[in-house]
PDB file of C-alpha atoms in Angstrom:
ATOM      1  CA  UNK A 269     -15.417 -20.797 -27.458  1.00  0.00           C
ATOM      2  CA  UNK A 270     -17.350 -17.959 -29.209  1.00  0.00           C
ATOM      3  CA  UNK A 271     -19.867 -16.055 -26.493  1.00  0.00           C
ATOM      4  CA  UNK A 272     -23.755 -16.502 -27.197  1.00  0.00           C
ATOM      5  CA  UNK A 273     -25.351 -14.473 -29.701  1.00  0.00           C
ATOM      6  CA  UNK A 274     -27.674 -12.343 -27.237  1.00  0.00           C
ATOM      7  CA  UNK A 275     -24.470 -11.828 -24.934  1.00  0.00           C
ATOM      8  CA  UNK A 276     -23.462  -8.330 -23.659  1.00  0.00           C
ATOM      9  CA  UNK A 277     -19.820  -6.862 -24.266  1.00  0.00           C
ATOM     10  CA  UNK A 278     -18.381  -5.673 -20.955  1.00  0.00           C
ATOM     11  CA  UNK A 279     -18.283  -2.120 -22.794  1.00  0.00           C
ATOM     12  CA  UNK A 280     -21.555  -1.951 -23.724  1.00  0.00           C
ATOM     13  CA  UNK A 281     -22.618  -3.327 -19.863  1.00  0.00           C
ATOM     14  CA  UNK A 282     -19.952   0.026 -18.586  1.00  0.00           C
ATOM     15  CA  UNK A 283     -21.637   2.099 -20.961  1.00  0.00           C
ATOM     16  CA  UNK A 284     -25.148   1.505 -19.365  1.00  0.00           C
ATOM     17  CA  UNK A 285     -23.946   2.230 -15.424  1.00  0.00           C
ATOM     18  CA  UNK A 286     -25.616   4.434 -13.462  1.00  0.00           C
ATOM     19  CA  UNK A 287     -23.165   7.657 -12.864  1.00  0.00           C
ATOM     20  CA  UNK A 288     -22.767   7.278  -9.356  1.00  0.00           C
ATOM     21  CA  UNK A 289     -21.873   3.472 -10.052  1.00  0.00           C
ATOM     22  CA  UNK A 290     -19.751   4.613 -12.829  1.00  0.00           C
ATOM     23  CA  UNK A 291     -18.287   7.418  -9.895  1.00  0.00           C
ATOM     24  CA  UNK A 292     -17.608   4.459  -7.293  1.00  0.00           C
ATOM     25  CA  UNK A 293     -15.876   2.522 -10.273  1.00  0.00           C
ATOM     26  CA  UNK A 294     -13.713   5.360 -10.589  1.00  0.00           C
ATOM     27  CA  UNK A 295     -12.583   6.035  -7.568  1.00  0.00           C
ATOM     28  CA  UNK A 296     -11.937   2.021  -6.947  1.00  0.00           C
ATOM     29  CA  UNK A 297      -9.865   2.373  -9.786  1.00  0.00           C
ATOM     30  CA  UNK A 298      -7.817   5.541  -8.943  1.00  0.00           C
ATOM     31  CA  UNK A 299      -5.017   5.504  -6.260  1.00  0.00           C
ATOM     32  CA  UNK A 300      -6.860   5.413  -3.195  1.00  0.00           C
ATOM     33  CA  UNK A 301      -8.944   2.400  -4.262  1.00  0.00           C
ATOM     34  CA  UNK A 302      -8.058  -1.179  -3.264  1.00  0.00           C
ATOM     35  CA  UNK A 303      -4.398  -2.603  -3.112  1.00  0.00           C
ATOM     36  CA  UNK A 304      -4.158  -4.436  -6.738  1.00  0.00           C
ATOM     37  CA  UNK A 305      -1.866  -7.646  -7.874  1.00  0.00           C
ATOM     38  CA  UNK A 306      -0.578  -9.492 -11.331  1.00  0.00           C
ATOM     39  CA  UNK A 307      -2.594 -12.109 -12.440  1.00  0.00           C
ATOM     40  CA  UNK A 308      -3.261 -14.037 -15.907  1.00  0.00           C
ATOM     41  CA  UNK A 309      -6.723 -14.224 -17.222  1.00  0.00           C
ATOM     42  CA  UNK A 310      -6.861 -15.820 -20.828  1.00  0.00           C
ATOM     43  CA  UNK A 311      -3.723 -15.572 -21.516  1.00  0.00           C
ATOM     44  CA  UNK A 312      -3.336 -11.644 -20.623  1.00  0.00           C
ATOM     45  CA  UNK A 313      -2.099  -9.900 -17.915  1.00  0.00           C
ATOM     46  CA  UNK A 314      -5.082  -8.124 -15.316  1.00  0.00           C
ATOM     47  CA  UNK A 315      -5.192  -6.474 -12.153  1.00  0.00           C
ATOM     48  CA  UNK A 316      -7.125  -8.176  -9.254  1.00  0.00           C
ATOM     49  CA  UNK A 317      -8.151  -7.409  -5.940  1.00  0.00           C
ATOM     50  CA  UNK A 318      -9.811  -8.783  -2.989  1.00  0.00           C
ATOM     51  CA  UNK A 319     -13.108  -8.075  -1.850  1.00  0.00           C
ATOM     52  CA  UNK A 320     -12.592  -7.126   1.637  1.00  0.00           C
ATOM     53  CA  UNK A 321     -10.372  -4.934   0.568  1.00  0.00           C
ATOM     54  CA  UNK A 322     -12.419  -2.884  -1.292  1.00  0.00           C
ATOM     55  CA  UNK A 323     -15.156  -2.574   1.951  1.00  0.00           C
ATOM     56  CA  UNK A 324     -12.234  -1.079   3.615  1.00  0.00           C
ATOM     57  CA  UNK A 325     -11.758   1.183   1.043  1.00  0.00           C
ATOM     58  CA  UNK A 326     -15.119   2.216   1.016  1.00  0.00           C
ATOM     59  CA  UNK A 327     -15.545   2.540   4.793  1.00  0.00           C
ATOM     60  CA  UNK A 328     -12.170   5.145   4.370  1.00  0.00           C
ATOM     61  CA  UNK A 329     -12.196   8.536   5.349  1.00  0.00           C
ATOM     62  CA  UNK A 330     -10.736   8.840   1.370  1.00  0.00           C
ATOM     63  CA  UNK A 331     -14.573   7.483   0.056  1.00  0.00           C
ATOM     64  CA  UNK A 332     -16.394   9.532   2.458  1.00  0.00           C
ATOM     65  CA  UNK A 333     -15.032  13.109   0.791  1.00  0.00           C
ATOM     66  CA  UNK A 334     -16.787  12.479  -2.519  1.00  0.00           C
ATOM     67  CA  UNK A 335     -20.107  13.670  -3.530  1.00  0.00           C
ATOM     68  CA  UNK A 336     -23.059  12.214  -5.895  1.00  0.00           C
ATOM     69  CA  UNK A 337     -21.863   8.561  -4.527  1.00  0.00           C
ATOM     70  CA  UNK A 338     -24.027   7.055  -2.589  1.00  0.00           C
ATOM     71  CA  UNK A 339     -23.120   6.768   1.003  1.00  0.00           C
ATOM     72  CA  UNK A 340     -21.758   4.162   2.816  1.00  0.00           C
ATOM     73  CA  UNK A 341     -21.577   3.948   6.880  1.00  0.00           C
ATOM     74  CA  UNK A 342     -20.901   0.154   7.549  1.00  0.00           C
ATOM     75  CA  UNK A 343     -19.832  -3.134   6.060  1.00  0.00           C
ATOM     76  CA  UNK A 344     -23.510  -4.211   5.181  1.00  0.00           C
ATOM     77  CA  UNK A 345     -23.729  -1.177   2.771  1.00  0.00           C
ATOM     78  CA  UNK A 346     -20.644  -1.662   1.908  1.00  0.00           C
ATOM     79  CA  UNK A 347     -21.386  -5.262   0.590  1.00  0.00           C
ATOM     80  CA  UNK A 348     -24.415  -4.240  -1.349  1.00  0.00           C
ATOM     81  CA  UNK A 349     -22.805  -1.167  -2.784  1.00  0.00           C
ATOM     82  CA  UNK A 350     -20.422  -3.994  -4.340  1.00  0.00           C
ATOM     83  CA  UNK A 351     -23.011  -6.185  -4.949  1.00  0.00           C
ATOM     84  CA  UNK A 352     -25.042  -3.509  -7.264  1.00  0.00           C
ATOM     85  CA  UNK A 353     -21.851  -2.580  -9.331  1.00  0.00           C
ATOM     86  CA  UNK A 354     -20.445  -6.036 -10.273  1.00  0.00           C
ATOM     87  CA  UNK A 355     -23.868  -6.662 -12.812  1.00  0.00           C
ATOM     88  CA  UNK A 356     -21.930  -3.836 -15.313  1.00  0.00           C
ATOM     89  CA  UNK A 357     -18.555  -5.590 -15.858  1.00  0.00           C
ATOM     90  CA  UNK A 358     -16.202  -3.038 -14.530  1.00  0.00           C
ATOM     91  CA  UNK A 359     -14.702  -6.010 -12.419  1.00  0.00           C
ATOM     92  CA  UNK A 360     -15.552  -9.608 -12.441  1.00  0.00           C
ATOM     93  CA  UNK A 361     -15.450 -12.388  -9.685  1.00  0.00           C
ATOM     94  CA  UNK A 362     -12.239 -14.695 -10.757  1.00  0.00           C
ATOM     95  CA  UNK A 363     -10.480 -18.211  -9.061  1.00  0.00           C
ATOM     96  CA  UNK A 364      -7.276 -18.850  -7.794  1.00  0.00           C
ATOM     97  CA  UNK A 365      -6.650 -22.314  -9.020  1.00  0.00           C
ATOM     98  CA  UNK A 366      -4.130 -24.885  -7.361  1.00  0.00           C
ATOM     99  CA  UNK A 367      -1.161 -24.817  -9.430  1.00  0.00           C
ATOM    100  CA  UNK A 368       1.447 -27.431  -8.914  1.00  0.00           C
ATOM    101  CA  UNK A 369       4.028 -26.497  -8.525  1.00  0.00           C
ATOM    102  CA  UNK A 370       3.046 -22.751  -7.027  1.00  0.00           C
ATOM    103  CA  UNK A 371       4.523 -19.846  -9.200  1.00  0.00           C
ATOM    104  CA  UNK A 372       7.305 -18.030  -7.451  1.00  0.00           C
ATOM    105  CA  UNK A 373       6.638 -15.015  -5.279  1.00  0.00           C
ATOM    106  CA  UNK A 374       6.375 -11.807  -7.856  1.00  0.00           C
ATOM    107  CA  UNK A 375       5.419 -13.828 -11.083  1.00  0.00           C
ATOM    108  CA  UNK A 376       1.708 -13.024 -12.200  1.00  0.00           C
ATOM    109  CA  UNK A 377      -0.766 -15.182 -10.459  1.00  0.00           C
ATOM    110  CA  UNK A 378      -2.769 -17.747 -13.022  1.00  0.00           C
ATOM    111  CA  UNK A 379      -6.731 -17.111 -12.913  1.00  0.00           C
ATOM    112  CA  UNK A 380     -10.542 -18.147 -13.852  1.00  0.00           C
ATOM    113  CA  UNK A 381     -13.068 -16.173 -14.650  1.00  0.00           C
ATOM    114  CA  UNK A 382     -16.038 -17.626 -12.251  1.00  0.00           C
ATOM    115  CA  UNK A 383     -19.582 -19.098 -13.432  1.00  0.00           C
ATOM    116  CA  UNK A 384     -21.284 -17.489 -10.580  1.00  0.00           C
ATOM    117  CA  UNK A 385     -20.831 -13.983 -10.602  1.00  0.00           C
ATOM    118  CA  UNK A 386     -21.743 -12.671  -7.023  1.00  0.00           C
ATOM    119  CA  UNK A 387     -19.677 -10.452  -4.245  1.00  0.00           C
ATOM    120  CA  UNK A 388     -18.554 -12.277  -1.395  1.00  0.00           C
ATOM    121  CA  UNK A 389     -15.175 -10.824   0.870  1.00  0.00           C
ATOM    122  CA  UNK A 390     -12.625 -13.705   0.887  1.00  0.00           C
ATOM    123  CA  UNK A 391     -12.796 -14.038  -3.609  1.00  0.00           C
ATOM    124  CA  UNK A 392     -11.008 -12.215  -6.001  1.00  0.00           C
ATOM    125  CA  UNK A 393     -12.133  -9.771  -8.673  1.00  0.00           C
ATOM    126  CA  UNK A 394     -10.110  -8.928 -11.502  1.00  0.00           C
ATOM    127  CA  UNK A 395     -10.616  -5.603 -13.051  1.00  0.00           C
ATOM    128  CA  UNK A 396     -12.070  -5.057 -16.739  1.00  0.00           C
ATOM    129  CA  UNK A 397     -12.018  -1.190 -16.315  1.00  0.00           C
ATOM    130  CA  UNK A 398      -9.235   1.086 -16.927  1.00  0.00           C
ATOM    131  CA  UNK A 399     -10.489   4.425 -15.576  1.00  0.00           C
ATOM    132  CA  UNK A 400     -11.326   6.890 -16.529  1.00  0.00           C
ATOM    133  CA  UNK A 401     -10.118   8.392 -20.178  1.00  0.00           C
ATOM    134  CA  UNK A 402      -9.333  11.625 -19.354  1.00  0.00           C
ATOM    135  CA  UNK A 403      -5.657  11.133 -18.251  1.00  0.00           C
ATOM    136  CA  UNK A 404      -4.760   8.412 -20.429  1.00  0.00           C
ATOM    137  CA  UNK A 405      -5.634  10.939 -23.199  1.00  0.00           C
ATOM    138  CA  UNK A 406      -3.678  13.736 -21.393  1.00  0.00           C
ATOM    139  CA  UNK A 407      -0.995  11.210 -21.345  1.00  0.00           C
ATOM    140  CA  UNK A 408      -0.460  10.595 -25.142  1.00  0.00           C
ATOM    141  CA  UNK A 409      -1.129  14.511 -25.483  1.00  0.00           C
ATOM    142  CA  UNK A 410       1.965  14.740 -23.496  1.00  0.00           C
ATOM    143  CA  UNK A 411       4.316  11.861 -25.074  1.00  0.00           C
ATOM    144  CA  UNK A 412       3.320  12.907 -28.597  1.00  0.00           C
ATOM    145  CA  UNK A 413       4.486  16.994 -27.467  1.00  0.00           C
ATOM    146  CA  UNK A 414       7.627  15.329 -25.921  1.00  0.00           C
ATOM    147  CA  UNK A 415       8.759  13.669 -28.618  1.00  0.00           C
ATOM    148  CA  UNK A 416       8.154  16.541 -31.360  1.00  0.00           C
ATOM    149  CA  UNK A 417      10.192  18.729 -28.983  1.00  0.00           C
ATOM    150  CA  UNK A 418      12.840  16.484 -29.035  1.00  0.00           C
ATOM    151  CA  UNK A 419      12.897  15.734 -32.519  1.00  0.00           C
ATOM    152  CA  UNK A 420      13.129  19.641 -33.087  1.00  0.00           C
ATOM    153  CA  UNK A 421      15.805  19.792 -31.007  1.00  0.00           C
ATOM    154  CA  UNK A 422      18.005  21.550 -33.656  1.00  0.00           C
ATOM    155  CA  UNK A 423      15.463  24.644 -34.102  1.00  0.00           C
ATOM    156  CA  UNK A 424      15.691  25.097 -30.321  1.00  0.00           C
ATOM    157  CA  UNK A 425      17.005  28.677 -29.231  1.00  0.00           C
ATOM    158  CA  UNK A 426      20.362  28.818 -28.509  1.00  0.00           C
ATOM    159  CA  UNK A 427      20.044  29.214 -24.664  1.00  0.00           C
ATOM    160  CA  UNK A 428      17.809  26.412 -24.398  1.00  0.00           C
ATOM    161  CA  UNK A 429      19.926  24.054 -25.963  1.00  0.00           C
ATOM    162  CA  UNK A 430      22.955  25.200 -23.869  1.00  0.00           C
ATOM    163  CA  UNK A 431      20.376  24.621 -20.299  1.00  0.00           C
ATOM    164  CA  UNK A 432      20.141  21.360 -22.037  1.00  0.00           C
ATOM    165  CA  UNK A 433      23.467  20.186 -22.231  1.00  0.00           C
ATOM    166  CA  UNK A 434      24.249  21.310 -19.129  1.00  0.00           C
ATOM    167  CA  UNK A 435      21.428  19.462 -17.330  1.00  0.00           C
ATOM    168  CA  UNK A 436      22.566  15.861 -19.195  1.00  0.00           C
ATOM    169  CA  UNK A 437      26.352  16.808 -17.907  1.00  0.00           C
ATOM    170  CA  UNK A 438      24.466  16.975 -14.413  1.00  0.00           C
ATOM    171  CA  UNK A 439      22.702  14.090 -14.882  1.00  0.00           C
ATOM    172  CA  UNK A 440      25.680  11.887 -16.016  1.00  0.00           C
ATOM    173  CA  UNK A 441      27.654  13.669 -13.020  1.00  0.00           C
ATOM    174  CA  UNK A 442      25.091  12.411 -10.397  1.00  0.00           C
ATOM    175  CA  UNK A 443      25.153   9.020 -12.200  1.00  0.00           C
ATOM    176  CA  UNK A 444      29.390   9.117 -11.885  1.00  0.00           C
ATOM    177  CA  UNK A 445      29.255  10.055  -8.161  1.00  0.00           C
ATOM    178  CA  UNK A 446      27.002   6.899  -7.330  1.00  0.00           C
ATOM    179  CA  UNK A 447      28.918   4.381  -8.794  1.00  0.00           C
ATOM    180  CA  UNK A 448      31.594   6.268  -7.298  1.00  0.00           C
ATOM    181  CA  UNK A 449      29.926   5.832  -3.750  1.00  0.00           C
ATOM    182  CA  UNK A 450      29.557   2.555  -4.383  1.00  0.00           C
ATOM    183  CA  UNK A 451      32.976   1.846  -5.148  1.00  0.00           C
ATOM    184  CA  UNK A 452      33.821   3.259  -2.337  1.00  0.00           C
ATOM    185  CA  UNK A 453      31.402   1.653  -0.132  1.00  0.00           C
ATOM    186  CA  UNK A 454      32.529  -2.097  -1.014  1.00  0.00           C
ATOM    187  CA  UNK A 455      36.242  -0.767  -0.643  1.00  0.00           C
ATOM    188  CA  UNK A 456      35.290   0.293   3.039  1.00  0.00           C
ATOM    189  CA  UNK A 457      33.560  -3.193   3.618  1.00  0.00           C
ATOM    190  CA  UNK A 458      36.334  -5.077   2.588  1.00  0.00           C
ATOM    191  CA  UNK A 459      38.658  -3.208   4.750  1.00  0.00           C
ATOM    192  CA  UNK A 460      36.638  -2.962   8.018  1.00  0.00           C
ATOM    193  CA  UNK A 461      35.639  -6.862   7.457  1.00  0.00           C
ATOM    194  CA  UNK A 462      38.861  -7.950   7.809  1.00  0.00           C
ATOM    195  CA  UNK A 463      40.053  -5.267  10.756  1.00  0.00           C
ATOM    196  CA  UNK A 464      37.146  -4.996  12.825  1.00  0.00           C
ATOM    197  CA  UNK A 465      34.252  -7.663  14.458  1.00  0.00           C
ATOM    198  CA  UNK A 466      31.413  -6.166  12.431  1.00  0.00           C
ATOM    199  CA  UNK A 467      31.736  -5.054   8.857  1.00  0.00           C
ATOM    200  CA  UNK A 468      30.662  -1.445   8.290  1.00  0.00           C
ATOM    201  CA  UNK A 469      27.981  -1.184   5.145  1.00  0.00           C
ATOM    202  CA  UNK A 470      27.933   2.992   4.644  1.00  0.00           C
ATOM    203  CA  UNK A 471      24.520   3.888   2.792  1.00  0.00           C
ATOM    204  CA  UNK A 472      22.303   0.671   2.836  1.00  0.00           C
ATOM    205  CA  UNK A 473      19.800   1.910   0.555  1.00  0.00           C
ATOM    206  CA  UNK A 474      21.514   3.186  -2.457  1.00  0.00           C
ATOM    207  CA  UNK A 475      20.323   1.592  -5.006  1.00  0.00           C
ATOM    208  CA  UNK A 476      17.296   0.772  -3.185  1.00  0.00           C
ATOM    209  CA  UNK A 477      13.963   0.836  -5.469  1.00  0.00           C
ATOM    210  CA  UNK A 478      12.216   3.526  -3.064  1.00  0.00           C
ATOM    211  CA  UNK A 479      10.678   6.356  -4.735  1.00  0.00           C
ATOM    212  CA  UNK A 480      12.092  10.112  -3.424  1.00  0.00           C
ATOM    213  CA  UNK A 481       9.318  10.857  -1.603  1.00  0.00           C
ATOM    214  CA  UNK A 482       8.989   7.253   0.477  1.00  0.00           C
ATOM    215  CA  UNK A 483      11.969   7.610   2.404  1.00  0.00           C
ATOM    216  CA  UNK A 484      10.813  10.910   4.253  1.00  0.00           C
ATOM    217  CA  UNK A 485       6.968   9.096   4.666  1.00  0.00           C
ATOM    218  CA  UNK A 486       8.958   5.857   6.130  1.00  0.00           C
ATOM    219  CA  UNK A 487      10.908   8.409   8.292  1.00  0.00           C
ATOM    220  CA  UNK A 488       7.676  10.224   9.851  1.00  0.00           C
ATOM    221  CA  UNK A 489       5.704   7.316  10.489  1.00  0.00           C
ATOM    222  CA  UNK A 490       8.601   5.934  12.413  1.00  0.00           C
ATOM    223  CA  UNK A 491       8.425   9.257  14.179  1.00  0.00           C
ATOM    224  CA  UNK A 492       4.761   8.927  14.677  1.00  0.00           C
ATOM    225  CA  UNK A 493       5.071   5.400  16.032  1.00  0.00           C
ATOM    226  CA  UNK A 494       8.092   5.966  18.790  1.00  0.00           C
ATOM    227  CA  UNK A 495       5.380   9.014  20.247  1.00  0.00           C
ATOM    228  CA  UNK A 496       2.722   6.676  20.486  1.00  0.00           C
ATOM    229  CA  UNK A 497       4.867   4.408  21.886  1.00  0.00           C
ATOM    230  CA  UNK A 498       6.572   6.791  24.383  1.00  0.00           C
ATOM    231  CA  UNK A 499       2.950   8.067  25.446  1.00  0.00           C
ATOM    232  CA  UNK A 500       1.797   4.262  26.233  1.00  0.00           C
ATOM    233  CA  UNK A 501       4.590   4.126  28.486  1.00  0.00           C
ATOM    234  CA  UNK A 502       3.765   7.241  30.423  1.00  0.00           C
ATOM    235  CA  UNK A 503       0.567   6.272  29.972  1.00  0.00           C
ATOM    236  CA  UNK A 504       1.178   2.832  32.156  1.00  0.00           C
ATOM    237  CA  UNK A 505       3.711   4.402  34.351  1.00  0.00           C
ATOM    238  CA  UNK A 506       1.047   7.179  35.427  1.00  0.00           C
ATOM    239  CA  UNK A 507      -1.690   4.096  35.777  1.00  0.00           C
ATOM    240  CA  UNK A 508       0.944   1.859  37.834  1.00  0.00           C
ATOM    241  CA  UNK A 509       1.837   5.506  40.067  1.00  0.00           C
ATOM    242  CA  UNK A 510      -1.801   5.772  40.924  1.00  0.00           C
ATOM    243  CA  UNK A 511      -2.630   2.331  41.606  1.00  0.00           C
ATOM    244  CA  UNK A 512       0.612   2.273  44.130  1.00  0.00           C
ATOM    245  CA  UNK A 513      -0.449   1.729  47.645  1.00  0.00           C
ATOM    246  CA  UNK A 514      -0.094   5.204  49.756  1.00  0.00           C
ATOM    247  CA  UNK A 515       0.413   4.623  53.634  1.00  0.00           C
ATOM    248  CA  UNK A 516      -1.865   6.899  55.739  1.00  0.00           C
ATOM    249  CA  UNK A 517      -0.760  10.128  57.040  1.00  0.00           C
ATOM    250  CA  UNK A 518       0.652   9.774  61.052  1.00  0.00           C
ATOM    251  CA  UNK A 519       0.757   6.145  60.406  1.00  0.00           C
ATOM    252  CA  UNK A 520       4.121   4.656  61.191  1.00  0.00           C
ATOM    253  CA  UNK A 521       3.467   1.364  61.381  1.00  0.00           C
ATOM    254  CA  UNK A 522       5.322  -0.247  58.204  1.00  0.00           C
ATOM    255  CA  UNK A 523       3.298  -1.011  54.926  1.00  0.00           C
ATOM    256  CA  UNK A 524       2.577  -5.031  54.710  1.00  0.00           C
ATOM    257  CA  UNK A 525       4.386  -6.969  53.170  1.00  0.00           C
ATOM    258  CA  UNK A 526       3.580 -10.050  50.406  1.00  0.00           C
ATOM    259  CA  UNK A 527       2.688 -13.151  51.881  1.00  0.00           C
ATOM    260  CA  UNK A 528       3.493 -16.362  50.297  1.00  0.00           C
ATOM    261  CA  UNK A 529       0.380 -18.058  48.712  1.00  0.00           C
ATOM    262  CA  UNK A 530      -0.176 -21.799  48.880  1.00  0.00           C
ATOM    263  CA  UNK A 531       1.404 -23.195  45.697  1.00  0.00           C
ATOM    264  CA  UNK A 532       4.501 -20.781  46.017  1.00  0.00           C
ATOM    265  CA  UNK A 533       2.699 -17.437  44.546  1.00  0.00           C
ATOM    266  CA  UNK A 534       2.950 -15.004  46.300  1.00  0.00           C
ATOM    267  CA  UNK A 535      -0.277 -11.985  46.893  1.00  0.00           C
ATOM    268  CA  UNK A 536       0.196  -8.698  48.181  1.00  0.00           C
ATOM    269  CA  UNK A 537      -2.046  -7.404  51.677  1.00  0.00           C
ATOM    270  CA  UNK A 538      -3.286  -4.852  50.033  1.00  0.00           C
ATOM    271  CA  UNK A 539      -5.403  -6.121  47.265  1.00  0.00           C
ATOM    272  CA  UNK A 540      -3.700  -4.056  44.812  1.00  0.00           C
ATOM    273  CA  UNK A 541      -3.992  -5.365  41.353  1.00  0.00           C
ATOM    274  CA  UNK A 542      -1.143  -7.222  39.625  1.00  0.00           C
ATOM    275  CA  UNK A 543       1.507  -5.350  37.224  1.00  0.00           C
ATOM    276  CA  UNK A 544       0.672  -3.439  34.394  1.00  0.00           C
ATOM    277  CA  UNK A 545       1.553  -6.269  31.238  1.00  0.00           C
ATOM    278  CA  UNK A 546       1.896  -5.634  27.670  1.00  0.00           C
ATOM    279  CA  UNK A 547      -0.965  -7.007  26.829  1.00  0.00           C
ATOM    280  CA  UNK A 548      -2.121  -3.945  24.974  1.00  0.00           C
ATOM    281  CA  UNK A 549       0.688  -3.216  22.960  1.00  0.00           C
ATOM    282  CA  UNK A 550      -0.099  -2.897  19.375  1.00  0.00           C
ATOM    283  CA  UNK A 551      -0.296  -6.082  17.657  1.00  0.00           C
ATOM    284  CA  UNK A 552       0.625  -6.621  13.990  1.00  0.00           C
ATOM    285  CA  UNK A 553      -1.852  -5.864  11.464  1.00  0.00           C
ATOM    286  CA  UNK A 554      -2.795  -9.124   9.709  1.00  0.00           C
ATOM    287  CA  UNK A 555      -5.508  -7.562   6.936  1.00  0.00           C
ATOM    288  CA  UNK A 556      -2.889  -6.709   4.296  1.00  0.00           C
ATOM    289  CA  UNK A 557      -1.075 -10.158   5.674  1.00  0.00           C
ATOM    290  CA  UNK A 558      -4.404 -12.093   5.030  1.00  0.00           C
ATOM    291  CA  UNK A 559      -4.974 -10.219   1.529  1.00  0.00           C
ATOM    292  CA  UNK A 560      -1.239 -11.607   0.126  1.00  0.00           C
ATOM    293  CA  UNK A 561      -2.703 -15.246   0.840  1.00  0.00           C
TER     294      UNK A 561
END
C-alpha cells in the first residue's frame, strides 16, 4: 500500500530533530542505550526495545555524564523526554502479535508497526535509526585499507611477510592445541565415568561463546557479590550480638529462661526481639526478567 502523497519519509522527519533530540537518539543508540532484540517488521529484520527500558537508561549514571541533552532527574521527565523524540521517526511504537504456534526462543520476533504512535513503558519500539555515520564510515575506511593490504601482499617487505607467516603458524598452533584439549578432555571423561561416582569434565567453557574480556568481568562481580554477602552476615551477626540480653553486673541470679506460650510457642522473659531472618537478602532482579516477556 503506497504512503499518502503529503507523507513524511522517516529521513526527512531525522533530518529536522532538534540536536539535543538528535544527541539523546544517539546515545540510545550507542552501547550504553537500552538492551535491544530481533524482530521482523515488513519482512526485514529490526532492532526493538522496550520502553521502560529506555527510562532506566536515561535515569543512568551513563546519561547523566553528557552535555547539551536536556536533563533528566525522574521517571516523569523521563517519559516526556521519550514522548518529544518519537514525533521524528528515529524509533517507532510496534506490536507483538499472537503467533500460533510461538517462534522458538532465539528466532526473530514477528512485528506491527502501530496506528497510534505514542510512548507508553510496557510497548515496544523498534528502531529506524542507525547512529550515527561517523563510524560506519570509519568502518568501510578500514575494510577497504584491509583488503588492499592484503591484496598487495606480494609487494610487502620481506620482514613483514616473514612476521606474517609466523603469526598464521601461531594461529593454526593455538587452533591444534584446542582440539587437542578437547580430545583430551572427552578421553578423561570417558575414563573417570566409568572408574569413579562423578565424571570429571576438565575446562567447561572451552568452546564457550564468551568474549575474552567477559570471563574476568563474570569473575569480579562474583568477587563483588561474596563481599557484600560476607558484610551482610557480619552485618546481622553484629545486630544479633547487640540485641543479646546482658545480665547485670553483681547479679547472680540466673538469666530467665523461655516460657512456653499458649498454643505451644514459646516467648522469651526478656522481650528481646525474635531472630535475625533473611528476609533482606537480595532478591532476584525481575526488570531484565520482565523485559524478555
Amino acid at each position: 500500500m503506497p504512503p499518502p502523497p503529503d507523507a513524511t519519509s522517516v529521513v526527512d522527519a531525522q533530518k529536522r530533530a532538534a540536536p539535543e533530540l538528535k544527541a539523546v537518539a544517539d546515545f540510545l543508540r550507542g552501547k550504553n542505550g537500552p538492551k535491544v532484540r530481533r524482530g521482523v517488521l515488513n519482512g526485514k529484520r529490526v532492532d526493538f526495545f522496550k520502553g521502560k527500558t529506555a527510562v532506566r537508561v536515561l535515569l543512568g549514571p551513563q546519561y547523566q555524564k553528557l552535555k547539551k541533552v536536556p536533563a533528566v532527574t525522574n521517571e516523569q521527565e523521563a517519559h516526556e523526554l521519550m514522548t518529544k523524540v518519537l514525533p521524528f521517526g528515529f524509533f517507532l511504537r510496534v506490536d507483538r502479535p499472537n503467533v500460533d504456534p510461538p517462534p522458538p526462543s532465539g528466532v526473530p520476533k514477528p512485528l506491527q508497526l502501530a496506528q497510534q504512535q505514542s510512548f507508553a513503558p510496557d510497548v515496544y519500539y523498534a528502531w529506524f535509526y542507525d547512529g550515527s555515520p561517523f563510524w560506519n564510515i570509519v568502518g568501510g575506511i578500514a575494510m577497504v585499507a584491509v583488503m588492499l593490504a592484503g591484496v598487495m601482499f606480494p609487494l610487502w617487505p620481506t620482514k613483514l611477510r616473514v612476521g606474517v607467516w609466523y603469526l598464521s603458524v601461531a594461529a593454526l598452533c593455538m587452533v591444534g592445541m584446542f582440539i587437542v584439549i578437547a580430545i583430551i578432555r572427552l578421553i578423561l571423561w570417558c575414563i573417570t565415568k566409568v572408574a569413579m561416582p562423578k565424571a570429571i569434565w576438565i575446562f567447561p567453557n572451552l568452546f564457550e561463546d564468551v568474549g575474552f574480556w567477559d570471563e574476568p568481568k563474570k569473575k569480579k562481580l562474583r568477587k563483588v557479590g561474596e563481599k557484600r554477602r560476607k558484610e551482610k552476615r557480619e552485618k546481622r551477626a553484629a545486630a544479633a550480638a547487640n540485641n543479646a540480653p546482658v545480665a547485670p553486673a553483681g547479679n547472680d541470679s540466673p538469666a530467665p529462661s523461655a516460657s512456653p506460650a499458649p498454643g505451644g510457642s514459646t516467648a522469651t522473659a526478656t522481650g528481646a526481639e525474635a531472630p535475625i531472618t533473611h528476609a533482606h537478602r537480595r532478591q532476584a532482579t525481575v526488570e531484565d526478567v520482565e523485559d524478555e516477556n
